[in-house]
mmCIF file of C-alpha atoms in Angstrom:
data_model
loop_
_atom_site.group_PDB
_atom_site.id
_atom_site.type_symbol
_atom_site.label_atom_id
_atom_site.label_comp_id
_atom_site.label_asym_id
_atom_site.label_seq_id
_atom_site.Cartn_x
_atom_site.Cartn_y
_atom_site.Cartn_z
ATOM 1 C CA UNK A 1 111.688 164.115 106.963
ATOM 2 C CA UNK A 2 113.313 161.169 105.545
ATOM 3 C CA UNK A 3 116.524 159.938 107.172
ATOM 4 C CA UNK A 4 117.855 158.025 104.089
ATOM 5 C CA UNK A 5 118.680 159.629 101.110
ATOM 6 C CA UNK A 6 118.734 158.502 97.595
ATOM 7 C CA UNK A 7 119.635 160.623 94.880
ATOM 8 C CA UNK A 8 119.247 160.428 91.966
ATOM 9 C CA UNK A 9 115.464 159.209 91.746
ATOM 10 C CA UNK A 10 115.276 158.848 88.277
ATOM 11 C CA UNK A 11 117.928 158.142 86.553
ATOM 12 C CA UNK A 12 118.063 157.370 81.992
ATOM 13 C CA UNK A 13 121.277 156.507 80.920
ATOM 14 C CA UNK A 14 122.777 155.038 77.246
ATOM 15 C CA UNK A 15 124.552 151.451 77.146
ATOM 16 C CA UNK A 16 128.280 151.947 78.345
ATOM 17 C CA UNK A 17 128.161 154.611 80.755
ATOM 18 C CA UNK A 18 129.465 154.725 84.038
ATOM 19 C CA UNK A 19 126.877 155.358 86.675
ATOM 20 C CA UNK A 20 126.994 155.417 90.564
ATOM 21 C CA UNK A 21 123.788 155.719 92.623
ATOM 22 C CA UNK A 22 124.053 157.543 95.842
ATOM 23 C CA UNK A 23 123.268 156.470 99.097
ATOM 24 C CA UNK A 24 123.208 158.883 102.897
ATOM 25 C CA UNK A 25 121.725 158.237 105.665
ATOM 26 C CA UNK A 26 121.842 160.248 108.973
ATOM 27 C CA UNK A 27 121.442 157.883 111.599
ATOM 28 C CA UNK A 28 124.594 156.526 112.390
ATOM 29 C CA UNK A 29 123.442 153.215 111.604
ATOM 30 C CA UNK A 30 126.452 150.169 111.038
ATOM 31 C CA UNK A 31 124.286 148.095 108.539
ATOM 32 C CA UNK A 32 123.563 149.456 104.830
ATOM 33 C CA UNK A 33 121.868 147.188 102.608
ATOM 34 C CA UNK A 34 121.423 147.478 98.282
ATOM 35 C CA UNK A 35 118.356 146.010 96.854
ATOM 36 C CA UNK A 36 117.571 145.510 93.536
ATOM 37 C CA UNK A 37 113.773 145.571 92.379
ATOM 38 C CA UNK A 38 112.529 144.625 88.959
ATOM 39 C CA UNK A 39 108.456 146.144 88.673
ATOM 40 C CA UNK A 40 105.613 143.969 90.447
ATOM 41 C CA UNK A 41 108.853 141.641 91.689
ATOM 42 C CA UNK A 42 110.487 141.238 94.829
ATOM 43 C CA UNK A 43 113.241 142.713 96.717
ATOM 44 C CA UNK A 44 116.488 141.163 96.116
ATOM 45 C CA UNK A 45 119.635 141.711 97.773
ATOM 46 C CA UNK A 46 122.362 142.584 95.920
ATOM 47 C CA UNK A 47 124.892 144.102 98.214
ATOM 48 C CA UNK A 48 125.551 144.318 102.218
ATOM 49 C CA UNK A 49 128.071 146.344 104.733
ATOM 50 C CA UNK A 50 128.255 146.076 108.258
ATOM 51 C CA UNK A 51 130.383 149.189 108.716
ATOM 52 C CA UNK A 52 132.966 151.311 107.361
ATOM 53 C CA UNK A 53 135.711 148.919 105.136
ATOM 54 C CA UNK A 54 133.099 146.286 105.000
ATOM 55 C CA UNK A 55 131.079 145.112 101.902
ATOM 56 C CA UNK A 56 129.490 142.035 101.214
ATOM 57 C CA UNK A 57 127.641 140.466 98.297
ATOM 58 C CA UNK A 58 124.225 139.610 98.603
ATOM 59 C CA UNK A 59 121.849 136.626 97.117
ATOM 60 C CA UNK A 60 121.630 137.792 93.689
ATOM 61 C CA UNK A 61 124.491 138.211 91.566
ATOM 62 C CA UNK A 62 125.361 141.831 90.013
ATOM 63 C CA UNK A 63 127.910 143.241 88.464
ATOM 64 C CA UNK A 64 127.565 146.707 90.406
ATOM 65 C CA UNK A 65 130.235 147.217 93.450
ATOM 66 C CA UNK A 66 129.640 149.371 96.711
ATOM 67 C CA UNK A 67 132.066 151.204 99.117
ATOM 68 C CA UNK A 68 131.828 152.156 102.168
ATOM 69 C CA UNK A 69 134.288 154.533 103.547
ATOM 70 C CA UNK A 70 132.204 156.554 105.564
ATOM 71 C CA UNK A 71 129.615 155.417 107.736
ATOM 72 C CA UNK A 72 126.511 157.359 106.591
ATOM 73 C CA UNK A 73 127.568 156.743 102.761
ATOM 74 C CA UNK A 74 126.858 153.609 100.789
ATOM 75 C CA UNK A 75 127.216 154.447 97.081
ATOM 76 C CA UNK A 76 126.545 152.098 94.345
ATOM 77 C CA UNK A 77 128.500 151.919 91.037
ATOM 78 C CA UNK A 78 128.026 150.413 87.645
ATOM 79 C CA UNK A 79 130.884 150.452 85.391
ATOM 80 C CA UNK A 80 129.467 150.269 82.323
ATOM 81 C CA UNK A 81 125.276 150.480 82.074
ATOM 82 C CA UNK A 82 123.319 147.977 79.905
ATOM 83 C CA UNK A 83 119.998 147.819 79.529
ATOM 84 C CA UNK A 84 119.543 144.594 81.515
ATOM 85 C CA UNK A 85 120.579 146.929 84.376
ATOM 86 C CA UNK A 86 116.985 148.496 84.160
ATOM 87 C CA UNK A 87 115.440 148.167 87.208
ATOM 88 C CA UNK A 88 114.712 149.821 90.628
ATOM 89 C CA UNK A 89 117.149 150.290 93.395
ATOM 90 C CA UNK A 90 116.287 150.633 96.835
ATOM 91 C CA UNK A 91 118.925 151.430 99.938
ATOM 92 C CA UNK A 92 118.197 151.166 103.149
ATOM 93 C CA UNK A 93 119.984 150.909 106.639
ATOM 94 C CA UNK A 94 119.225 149.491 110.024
ATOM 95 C CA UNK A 95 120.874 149.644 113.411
ATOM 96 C CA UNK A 96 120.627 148.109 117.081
ATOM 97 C CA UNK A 97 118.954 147.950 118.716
ATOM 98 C CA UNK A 98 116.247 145.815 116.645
ATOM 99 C CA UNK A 99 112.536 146.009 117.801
ATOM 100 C CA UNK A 100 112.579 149.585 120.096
ATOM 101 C CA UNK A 101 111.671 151.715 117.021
ATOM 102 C CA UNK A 102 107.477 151.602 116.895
ATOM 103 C CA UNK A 103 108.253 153.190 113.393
ATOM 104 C CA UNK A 104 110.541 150.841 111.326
ATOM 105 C CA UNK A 105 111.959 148.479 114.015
ATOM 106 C CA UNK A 106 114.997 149.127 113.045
ATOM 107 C CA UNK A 107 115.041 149.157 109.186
ATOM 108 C CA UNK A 108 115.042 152.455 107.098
ATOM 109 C CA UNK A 109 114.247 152.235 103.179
ATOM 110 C CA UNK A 110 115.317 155.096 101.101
ATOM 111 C CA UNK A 111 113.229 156.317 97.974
ATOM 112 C CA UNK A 112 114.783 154.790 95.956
ATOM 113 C CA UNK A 113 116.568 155.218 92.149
ATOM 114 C CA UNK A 114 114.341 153.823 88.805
ATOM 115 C CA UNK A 115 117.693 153.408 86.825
ATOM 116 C CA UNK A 116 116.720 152.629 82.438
ATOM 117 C CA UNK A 117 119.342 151.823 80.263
ATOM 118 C CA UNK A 118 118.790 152.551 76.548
ATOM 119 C CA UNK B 1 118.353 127.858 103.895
ATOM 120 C CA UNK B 2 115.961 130.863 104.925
ATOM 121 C CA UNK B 3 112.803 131.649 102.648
ATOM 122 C CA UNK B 4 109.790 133.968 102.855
ATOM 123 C CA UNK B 5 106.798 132.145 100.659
ATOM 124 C CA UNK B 6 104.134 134.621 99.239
ATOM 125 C CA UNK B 7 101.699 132.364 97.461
ATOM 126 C CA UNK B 8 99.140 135.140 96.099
ATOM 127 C CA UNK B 9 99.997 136.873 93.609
ATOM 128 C CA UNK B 10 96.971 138.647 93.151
ATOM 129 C CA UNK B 11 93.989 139.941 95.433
ATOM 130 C CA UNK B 12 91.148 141.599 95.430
ATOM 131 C CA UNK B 13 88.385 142.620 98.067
ATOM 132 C CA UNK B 14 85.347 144.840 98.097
ATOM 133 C CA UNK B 15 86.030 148.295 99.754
ATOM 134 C CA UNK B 16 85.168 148.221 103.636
ATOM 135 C CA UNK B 17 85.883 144.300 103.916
ATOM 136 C CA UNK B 18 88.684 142.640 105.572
ATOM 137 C CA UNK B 19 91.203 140.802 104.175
ATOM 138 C CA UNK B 20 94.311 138.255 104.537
ATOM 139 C CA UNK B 21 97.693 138.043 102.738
ATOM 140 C CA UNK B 22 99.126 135.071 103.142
ATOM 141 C CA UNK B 23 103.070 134.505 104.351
ATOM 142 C CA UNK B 24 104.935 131.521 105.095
ATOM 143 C CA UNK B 25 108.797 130.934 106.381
ATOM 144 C CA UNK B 26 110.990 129.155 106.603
ATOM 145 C CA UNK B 27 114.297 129.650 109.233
ATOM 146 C CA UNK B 28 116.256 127.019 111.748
ATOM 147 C CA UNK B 29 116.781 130.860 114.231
ATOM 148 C CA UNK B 30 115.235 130.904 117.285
ATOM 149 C CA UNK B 31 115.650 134.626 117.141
ATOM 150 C CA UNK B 32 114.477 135.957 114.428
ATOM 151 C CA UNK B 33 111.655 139.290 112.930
ATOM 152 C CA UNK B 34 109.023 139.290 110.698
ATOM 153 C CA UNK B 35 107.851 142.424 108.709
ATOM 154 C CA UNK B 36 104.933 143.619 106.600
ATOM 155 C CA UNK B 37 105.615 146.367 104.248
ATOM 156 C CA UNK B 38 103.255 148.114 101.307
ATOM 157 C CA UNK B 39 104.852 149.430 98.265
ATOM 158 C CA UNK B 40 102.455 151.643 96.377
ATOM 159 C CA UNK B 41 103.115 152.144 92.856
ATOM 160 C CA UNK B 42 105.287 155.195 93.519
ATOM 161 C CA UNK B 43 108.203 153.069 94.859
ATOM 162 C CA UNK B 44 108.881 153.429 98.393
ATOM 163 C CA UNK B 45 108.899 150.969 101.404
ATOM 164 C CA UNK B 46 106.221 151.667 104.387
ATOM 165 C CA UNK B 47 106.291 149.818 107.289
ATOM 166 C CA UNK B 48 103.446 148.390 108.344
ATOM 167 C CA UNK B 49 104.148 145.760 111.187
ATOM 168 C CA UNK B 50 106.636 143.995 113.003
ATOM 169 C CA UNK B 51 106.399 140.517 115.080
ATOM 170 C CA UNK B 52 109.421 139.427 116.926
ATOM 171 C CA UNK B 53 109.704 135.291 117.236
ATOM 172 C CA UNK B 54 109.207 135.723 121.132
ATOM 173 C CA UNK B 55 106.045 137.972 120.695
ATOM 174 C CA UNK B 56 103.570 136.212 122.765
ATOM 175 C CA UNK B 57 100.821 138.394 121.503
ATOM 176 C CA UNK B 58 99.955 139.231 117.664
ATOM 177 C CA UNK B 59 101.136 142.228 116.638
ATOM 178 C CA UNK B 60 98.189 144.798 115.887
ATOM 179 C CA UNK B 61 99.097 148.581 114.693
ATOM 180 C CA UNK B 62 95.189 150.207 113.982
ATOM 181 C CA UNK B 63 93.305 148.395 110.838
ATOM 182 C CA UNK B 64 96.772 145.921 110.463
ATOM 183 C CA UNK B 65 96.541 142.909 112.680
ATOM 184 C CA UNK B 66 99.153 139.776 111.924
ATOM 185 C CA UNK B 67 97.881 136.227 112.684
ATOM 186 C CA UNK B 68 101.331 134.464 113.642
ATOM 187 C CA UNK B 69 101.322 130.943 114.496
ATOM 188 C CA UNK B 70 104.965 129.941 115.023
ATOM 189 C CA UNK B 71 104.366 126.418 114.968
ATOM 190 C CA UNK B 72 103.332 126.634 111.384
ATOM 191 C CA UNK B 73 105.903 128.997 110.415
ATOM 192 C CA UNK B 74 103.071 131.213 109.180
ATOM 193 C CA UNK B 75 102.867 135.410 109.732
ATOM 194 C CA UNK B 76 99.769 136.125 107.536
ATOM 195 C CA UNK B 77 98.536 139.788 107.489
ATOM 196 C CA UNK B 78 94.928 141.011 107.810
ATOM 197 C CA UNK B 79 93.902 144.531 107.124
ATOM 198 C CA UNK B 80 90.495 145.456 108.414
ATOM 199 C CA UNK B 81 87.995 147.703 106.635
ATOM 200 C CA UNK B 82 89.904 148.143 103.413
ATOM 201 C CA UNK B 83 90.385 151.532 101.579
ATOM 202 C CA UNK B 84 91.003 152.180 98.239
ATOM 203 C CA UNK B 85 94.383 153.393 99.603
ATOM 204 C CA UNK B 86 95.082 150.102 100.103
ATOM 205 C CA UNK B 87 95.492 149.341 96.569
ATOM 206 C CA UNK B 88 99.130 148.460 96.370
ATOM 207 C CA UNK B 89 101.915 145.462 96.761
ATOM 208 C CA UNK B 90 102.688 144.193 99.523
ATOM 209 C CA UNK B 91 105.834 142.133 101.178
ATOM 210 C CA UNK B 92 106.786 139.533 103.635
ATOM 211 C CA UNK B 93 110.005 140.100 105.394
ATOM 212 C CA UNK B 94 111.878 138.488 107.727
ATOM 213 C CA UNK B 95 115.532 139.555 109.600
ATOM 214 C CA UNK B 96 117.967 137.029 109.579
ATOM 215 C CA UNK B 97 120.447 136.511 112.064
ATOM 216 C CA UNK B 98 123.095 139.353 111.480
ATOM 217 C CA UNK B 99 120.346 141.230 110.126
ATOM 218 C CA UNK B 100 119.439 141.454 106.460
ATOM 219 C CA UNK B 101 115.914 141.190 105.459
ATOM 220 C CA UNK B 102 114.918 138.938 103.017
ATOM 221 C CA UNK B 103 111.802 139.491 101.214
ATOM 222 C CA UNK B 104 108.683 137.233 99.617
ATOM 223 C CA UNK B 105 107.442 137.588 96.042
ATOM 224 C CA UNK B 106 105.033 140.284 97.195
ATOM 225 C CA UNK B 107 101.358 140.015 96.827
ATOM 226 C CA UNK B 108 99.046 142.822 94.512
ATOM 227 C CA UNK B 109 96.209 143.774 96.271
ATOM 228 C CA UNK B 110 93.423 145.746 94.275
ATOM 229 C CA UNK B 111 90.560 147.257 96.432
ATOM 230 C CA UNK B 112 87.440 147.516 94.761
ATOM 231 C CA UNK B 113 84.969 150.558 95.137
#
């Protein structure tokens, strides 16, 4: 039973529309993080909160914004889709403390969204 | 700055043989985590292993072992009698102080039947 949700999982979408790519997780954890994935590549993050009213931007530049104005929900929005926004996005969360969790030490992924822009 | 090296892009090993992914780091912490996770090609992240910097021991969870050797910044993982489940990418990651996780390039393995 996953603790992180990501909705939607697939996602196609024409240049210019306004998208947002939900995030939920159900653990009470402070830390949500936004990483953007392009296929075979590696993780890059993109966007960061450490609680509610925070938001941070990550290594890579992107031209998406986050909110976070509940704890459990981290959404991600693009204003206007193009297609060099085609990639995967993966949310995930993590929370103290670090290293007591034998299953993720500390760090949930969600499922992620494959977002295409045509 | 801190920096998870991947330098394979690519492996391959014969079905029932062991083999090692290489990861190197790079991070002026003291305190700090380092993480092996397999993406198959369905998307998701699965944890595989975690070794804290004051881990005495290597980490081991069943055919996953990682070799760390702090000295030369290195955290290489070796699965054991590979399946063909194996078949997938895999990542580096290390927590930073304040905790995000920053990932390697991510290495393809292909198991062979």
């Amino acid at each position: 039973e996953a603790d992180i949700y990501q909705t939607p999982r697939y996602l196609v979408i024409g240049t210019g529309k306004k998208i947002t790519l939900e995030c939920s997780q159900t653990m009470g954890h402070d830390k949500m993080y936004w990483y953007q994935q392009d296929p075979g590549m590696e993780l890059h993050l993109i966007h960061y909160s450490y609680g509610v009213n925070s938001t941070e931007k990550g290594d890579l530049s992107s031209e998406s914004t986050v909110s976070r104005i509940r704890t459990e929900h981290f959404p991600l929005t693009l204003e206007s889709a193009r297609p060099s926004h085609t990639s995967q996005y993966l949310c995930a969360s993590s929370g103290y403390p670090w290293g007591t969790n034998p299953t993720s030490y500390g760090y949930t992924f969600g499922s992620g969204t494959r977002l295409t822009v045509v | 700055a801190q920096k998870i090296t991947q330098t394979q892009p690519g492996m391959f090993v014969q079905e029932k043989e062991a083999v090692t992914l290489d990861c190197t780091y790079d991070t002026s912490d003291q305190s700090y985590g380092l993480f092996w996770y397999k993406q198959p090609s369905s998307g998701e992240m699965i944890f595989l292993i975690y070794q804290g910097s004051y881990d005495e021991q290597n980490a081991t969870e069943g055919r996953y072992s990682l070799n760390f050797q702090k000295a030369r910044k290195s955290a290489n993982l070796v699965i054991s009698a590979s399946q063909l489940g194996d078949s997938a990418m895999y990542f580096c990651a290390m927590r930073e102080f304040g905790g995000k996780l920053i990932f390697g390039q991510g290495t393809e393995l292909s198991v062979k039947p």
